[in-house]
GROMACS .gro file of C-alpha atoms in nm:
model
  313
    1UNK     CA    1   1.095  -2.853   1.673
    2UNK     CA    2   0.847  -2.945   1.388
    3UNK     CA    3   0.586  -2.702   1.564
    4UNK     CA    4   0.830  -2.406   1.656
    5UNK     CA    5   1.048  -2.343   1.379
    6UNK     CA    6   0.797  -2.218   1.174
    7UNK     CA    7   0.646  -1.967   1.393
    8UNK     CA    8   0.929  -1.718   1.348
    9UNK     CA    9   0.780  -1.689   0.946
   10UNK     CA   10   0.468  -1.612   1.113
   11UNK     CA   11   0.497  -1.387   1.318
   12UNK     CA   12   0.640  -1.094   1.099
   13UNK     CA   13   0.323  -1.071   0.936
   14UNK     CA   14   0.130  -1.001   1.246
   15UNK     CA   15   0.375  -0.748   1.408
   16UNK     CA   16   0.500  -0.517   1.093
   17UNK     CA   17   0.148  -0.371   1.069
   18UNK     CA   18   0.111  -0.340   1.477
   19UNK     CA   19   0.469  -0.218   1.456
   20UNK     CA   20   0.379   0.066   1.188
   21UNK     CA   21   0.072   0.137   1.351
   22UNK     CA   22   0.208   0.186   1.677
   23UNK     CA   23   0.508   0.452   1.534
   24UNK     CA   24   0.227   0.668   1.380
   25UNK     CA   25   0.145   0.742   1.730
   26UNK     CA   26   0.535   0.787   1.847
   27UNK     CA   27   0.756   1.106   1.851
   28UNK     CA   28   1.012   1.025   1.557
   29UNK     CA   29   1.309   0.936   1.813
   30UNK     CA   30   1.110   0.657   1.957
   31UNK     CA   31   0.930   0.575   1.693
   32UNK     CA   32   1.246   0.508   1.492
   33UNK     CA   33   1.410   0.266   1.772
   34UNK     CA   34   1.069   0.035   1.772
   35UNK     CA   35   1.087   0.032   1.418
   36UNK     CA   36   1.487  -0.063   1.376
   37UNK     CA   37   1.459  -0.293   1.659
   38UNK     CA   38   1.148  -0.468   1.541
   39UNK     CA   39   1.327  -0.539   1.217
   40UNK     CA   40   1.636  -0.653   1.347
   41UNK     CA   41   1.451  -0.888   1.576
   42UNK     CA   42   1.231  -1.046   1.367
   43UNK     CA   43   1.470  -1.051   1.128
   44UNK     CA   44   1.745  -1.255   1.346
   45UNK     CA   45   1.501  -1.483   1.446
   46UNK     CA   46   1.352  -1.586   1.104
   47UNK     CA   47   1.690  -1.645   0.960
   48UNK     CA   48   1.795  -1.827   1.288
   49UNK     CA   49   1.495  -2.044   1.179
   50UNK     CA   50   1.619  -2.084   0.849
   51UNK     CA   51   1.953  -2.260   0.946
   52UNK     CA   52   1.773  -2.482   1.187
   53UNK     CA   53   1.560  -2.579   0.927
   54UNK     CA   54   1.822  -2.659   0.700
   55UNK     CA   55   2.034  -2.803   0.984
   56UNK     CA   56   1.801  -3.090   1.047
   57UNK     CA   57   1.782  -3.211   0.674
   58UNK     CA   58   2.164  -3.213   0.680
   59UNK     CA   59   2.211  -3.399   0.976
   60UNK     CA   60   1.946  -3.692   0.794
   61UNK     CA   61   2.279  -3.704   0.541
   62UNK     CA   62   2.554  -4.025   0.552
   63UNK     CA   63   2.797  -3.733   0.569
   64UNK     CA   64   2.658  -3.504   0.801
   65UNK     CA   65   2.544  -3.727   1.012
   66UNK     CA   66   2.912  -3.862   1.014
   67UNK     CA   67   3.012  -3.541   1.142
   68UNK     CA   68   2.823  -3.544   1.445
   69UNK     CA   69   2.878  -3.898   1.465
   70UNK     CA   70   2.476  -4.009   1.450
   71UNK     CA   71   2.459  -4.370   1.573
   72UNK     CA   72   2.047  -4.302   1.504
   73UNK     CA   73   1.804  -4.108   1.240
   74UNK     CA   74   1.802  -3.784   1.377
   75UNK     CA   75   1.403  -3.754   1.440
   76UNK     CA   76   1.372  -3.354   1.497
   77UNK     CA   77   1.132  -3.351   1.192
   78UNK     CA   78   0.987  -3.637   1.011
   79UNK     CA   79   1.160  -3.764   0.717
   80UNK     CA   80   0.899  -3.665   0.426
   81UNK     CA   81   0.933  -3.329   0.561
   82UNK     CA   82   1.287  -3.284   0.666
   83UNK     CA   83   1.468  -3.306   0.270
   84UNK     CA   84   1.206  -3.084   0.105
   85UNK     CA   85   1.244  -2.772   0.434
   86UNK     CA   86   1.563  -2.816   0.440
   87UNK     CA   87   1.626  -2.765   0.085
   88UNK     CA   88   1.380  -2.503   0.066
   89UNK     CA   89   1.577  -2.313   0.385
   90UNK     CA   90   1.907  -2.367   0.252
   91UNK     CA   91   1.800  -2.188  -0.084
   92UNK     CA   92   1.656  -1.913   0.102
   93UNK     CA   93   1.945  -1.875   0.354
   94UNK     CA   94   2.237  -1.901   0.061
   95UNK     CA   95   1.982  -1.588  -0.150
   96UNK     CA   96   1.963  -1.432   0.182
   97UNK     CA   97   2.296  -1.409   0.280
   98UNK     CA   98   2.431  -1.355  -0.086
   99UNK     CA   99   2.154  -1.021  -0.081
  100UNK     CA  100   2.322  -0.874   0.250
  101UNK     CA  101   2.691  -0.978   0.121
  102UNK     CA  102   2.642  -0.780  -0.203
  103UNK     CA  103   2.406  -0.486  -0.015
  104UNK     CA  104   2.673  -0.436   0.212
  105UNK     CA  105   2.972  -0.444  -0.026
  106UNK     CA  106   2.718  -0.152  -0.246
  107UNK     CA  107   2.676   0.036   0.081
  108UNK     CA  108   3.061   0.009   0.176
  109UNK     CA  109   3.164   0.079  -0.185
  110UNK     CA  110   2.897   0.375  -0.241
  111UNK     CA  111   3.031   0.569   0.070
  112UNK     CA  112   3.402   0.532   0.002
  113UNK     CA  113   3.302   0.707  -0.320
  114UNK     CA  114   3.179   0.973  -0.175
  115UNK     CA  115   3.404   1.067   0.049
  116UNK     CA  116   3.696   1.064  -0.221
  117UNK     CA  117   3.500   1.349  -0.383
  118UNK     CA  118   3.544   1.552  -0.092
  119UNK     CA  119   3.822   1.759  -0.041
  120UNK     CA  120   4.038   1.643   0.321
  121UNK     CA  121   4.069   1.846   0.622
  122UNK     CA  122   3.776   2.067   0.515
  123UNK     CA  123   3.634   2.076   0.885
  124UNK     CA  124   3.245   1.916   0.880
  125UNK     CA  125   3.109   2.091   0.597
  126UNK     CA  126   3.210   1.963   0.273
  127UNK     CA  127   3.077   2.184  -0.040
  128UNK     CA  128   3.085   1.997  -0.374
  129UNK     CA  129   3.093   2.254  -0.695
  130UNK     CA  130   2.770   2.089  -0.907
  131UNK     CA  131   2.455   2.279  -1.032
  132UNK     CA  132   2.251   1.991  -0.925
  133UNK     CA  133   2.073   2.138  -0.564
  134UNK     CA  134   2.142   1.806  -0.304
  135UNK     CA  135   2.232   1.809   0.015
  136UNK     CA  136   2.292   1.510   0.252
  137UNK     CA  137   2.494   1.364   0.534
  138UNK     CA  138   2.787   1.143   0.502
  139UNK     CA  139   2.852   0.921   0.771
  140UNK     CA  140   3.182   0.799   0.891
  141UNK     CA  141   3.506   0.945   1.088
  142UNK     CA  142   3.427   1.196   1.064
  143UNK     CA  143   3.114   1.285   0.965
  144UNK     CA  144   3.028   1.510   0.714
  145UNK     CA  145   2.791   1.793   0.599
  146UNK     CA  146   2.778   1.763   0.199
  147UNK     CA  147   2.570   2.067   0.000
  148UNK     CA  148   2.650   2.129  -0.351
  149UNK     CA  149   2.664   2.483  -0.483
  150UNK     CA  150   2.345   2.450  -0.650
  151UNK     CA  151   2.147   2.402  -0.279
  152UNK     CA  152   2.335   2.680  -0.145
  153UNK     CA  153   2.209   2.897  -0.451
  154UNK     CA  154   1.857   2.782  -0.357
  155UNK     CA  155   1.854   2.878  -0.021
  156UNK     CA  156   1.884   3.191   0.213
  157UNK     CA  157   2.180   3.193   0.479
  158UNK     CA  158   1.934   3.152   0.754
  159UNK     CA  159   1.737   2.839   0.559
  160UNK     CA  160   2.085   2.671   0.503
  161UNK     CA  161   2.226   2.687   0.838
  162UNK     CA  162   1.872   2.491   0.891
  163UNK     CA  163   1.919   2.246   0.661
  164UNK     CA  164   2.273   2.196   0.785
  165UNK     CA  165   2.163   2.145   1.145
  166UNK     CA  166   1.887   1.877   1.004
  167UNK     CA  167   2.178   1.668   0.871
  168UNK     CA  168   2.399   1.707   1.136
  169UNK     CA  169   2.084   1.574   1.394
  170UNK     CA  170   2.146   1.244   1.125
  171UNK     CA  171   2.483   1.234   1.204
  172UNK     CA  172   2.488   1.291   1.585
  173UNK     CA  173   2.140   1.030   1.565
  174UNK     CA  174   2.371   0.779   1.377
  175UNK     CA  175   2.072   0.730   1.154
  176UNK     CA  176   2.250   0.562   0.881
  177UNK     CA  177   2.263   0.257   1.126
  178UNK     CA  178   1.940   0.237   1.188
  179UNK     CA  179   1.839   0.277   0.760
  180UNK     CA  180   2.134   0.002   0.708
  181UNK     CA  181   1.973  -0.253   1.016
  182UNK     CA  182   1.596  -0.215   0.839
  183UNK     CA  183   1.756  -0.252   0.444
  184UNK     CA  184   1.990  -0.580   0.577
  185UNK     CA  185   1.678  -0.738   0.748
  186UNK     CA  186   1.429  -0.694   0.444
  187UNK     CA  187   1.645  -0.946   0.260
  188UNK     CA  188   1.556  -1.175   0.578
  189UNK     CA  189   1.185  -1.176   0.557
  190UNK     CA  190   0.954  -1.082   0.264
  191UNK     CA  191   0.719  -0.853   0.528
  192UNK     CA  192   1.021  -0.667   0.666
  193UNK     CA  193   1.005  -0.464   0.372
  194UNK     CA  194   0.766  -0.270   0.492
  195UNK     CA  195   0.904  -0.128   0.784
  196UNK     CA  196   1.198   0.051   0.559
  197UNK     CA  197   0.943   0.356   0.409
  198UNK     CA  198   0.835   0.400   0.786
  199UNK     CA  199   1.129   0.431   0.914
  200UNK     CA  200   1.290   0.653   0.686
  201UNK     CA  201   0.997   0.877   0.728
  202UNK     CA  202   1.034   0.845   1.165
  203UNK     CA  203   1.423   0.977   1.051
  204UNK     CA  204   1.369   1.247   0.878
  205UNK     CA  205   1.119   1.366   1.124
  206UNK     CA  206   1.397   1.323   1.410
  207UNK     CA  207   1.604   1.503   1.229
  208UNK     CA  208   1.375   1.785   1.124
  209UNK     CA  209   1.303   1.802   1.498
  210UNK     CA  210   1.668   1.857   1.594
  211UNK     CA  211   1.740   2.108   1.346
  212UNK     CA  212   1.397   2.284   1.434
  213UNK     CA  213   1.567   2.292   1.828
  214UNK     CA  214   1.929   2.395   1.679
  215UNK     CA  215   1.761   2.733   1.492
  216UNK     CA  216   1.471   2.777   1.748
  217UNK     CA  217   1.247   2.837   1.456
  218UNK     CA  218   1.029   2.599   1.348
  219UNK     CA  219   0.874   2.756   1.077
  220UNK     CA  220   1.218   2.867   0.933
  221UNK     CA  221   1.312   2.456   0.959
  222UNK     CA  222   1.030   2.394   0.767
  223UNK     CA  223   1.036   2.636   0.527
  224UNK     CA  224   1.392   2.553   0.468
  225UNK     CA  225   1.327   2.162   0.408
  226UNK     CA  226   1.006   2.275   0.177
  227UNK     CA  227   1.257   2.483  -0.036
  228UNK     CA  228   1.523   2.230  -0.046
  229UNK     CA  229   1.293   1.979  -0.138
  230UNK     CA  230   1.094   2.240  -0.416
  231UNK     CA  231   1.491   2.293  -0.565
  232UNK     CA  232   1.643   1.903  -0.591
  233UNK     CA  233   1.283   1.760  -0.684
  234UNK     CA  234   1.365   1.440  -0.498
  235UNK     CA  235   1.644   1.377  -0.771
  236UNK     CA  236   1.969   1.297  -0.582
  237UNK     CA  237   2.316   1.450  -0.681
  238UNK     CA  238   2.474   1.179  -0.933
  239UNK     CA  239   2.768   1.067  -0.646
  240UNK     CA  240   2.504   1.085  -0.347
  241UNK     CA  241   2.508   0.755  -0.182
  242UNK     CA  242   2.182   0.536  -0.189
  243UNK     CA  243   2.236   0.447   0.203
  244UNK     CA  244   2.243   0.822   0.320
  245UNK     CA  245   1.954   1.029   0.459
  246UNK     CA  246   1.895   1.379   0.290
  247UNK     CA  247   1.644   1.674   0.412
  248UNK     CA  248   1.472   1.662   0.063
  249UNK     CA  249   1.356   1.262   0.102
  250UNK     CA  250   1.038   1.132   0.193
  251UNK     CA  251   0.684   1.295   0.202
  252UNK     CA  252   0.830   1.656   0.265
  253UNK     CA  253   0.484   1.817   0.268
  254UNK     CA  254   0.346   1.551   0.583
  255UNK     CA  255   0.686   1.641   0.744
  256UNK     CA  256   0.633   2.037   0.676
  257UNK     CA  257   0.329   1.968   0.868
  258UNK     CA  258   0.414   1.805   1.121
  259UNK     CA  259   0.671   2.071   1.203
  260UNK     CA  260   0.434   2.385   1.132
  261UNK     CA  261   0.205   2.212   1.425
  262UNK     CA  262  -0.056   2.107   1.127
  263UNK     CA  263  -0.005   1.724   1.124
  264UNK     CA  264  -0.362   1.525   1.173
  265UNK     CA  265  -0.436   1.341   1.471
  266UNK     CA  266  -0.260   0.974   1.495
  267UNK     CA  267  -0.555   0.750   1.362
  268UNK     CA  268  -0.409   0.535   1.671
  269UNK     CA  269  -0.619   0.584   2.007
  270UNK     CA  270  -0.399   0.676   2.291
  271UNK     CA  271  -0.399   0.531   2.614
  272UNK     CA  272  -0.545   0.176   2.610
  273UNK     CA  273  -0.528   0.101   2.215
  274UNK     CA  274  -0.212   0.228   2.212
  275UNK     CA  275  -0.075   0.000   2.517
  276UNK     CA  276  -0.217  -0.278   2.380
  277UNK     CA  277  -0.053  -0.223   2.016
  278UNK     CA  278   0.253  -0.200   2.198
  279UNK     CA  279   0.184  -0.514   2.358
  280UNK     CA  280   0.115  -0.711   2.042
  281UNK     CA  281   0.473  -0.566   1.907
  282UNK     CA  282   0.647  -0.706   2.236
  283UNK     CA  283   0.448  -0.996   2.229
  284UNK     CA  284   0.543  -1.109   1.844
  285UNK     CA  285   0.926  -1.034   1.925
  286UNK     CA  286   0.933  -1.225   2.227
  287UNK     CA  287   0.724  -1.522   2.097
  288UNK     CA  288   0.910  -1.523   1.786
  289UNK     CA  289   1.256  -1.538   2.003
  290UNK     CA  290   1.163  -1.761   2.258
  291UNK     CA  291   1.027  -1.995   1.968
  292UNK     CA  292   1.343  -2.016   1.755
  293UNK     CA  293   1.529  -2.087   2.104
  294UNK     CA  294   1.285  -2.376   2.186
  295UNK     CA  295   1.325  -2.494   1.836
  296UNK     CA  296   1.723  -2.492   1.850
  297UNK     CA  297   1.675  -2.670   2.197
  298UNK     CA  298   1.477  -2.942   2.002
  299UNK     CA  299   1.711  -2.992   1.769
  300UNK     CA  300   2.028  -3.029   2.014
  301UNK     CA  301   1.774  -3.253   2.258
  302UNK     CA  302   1.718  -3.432   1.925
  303UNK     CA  303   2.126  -3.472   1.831
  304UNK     CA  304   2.201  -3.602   2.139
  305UNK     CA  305   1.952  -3.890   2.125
  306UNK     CA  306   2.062  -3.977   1.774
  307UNK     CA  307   2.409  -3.989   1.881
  308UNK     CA  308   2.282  -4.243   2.171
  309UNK     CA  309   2.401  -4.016   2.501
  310UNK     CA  310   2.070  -4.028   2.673
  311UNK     CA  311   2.108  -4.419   2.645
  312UNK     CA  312   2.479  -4.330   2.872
  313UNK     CA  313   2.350  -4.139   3.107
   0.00000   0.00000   0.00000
């Protein structure tokens, strides 16, 4: 165990830059999975990693060791190492988990909010009467469309039924998921911070993408996501919810690009650099799983000698 647990801290820094580098070279769908999913993964293992740690130094404890009814030291790391990692993990794991508690509760609290402003029964779209142009989409059952009056003001009819159709492709995506998974697992790991921008960005794209597919005009999408952006200024509504996706986020002018067929070339090389990126992602997710399993495996192998069953067997 002494040797595995600690490679699931490790690992994060090596695959969030192959992970990012990789989804520069992606379509926005797929690029937005690897990113989510690398998260999440590293994330589960670190903070699987974390409890194991702080497991062990328990278990060295009259009272712990009680528990599990110990008849020997528990030897799964050595005993001027075990107090000071375990301590150390069970700080981290208690700020951890109090983070996600109290980001979730936010999210939760944020949403319900937001959805008492709106009127009921008032199909998908949901218009809000403030001067402030926002418009973004509200998950839940169901989901909704929400535009103030000011955005509609800013826009032509055929620009908003654009920007409508880019936040309905975040609803029918179920992108909020995917923004809630990467925000929950930066409080895991210090690196995983980095993948939230990047994925954000690989959202907004997906949904440009659909509502560039629902109008059939891409240069109307884009024109209506540069106006929409031009009129809010990247300042949200005052009730928009921090955990929802809106057309006017991110770097609009990359995205107005990318949809007008202007983007630059990935700086990732296809074919072989880009396998082998994809590779190194795999590689860290697997490696950083199948270490915190070994570890765990350790530590049980290591509980049942201290409780003296191999001597029974």
């Amino acid at each position: 165990m002494i040797f595995f647990v600690w490679i699931p801290f490790l690992v994060p820094f090596l695959a969030v830059p192959a992970a990012r580098r990789l989804a520069e070279a992606l379509p926005p769908r797929p690029a937005a999975w690897l990113l989510a999913v690398a998260a999440t993964g590293l994330a589960a293992c670190s903070t699987a990693a974390l409890g194991l740690l702080a497991l062990a130094g328990a278990l060295r404890l009259p009272f712990f060791a009680s528990l599990e009814n110990l008849v020997a030291p528990l030897d799964a790391l050595p005993a001027w190492l075990a107090f000071p990692a375990a301590a150390t993990a069970a700080g981290l794991f208690a700020v951890a988990g109090t983070a996600l508690v109290r980001t979730a509760r936010r999210q939760f609290a944020e949403l319900r909010a937001a959805r008492r402003q709106l009127a009921p029964g008032t199909g998908e779209l949901a218009v809000l009467r403030d001067p402030s142009p926002d418009a973004y989409a509200l998950p839940g059952r169901p989901g909704r469309i929400v535009v103030t009056t000011g955005m509609l003001r800013a826009l032509e009819p055929a620009e908003r039924e654009a920007l409508f159709a880019h936040e309905r492709g975040h609803l029918v995506g179920r992108h909020h998921l995917f923004l809630a998974a990467a925000e929950l697992a930066a409080h895991c790991h210090p690196a995983l911070r980095a993948l939230r921008d990047p994925l954000a960005y690989a959202l907004e794209r997906s949904a440009d993408e659909y509502a560039a597919g629902a109008v059939g005009d891409r240069k109307l999408a884009a024109r209506a996501i540069g106006r929409a952006a031009l009129a809010s200024r990247a300042v949200a509504a005052p009730g928009r919810p921090r955990a929802v996706l809106a057309a006017a986020a991110g770097p609009v002018p990359r995205r107005v690009a990318a949809l007008l067929d202007r983007r630059p070339a990935p700086r990732l090389p296809r074919g072989r650099g880009a396998r082998l990126i994809a590779a190194v992602v795999l590689g860290c997710l697997c490696v950083s799983a199948a270490s915190a399993i070994e570890a765990a495996a350790d530590l049980h192998g290591g509980i049942e000698t201290a409780q003296g069953e191999t001597g029974h067997r």
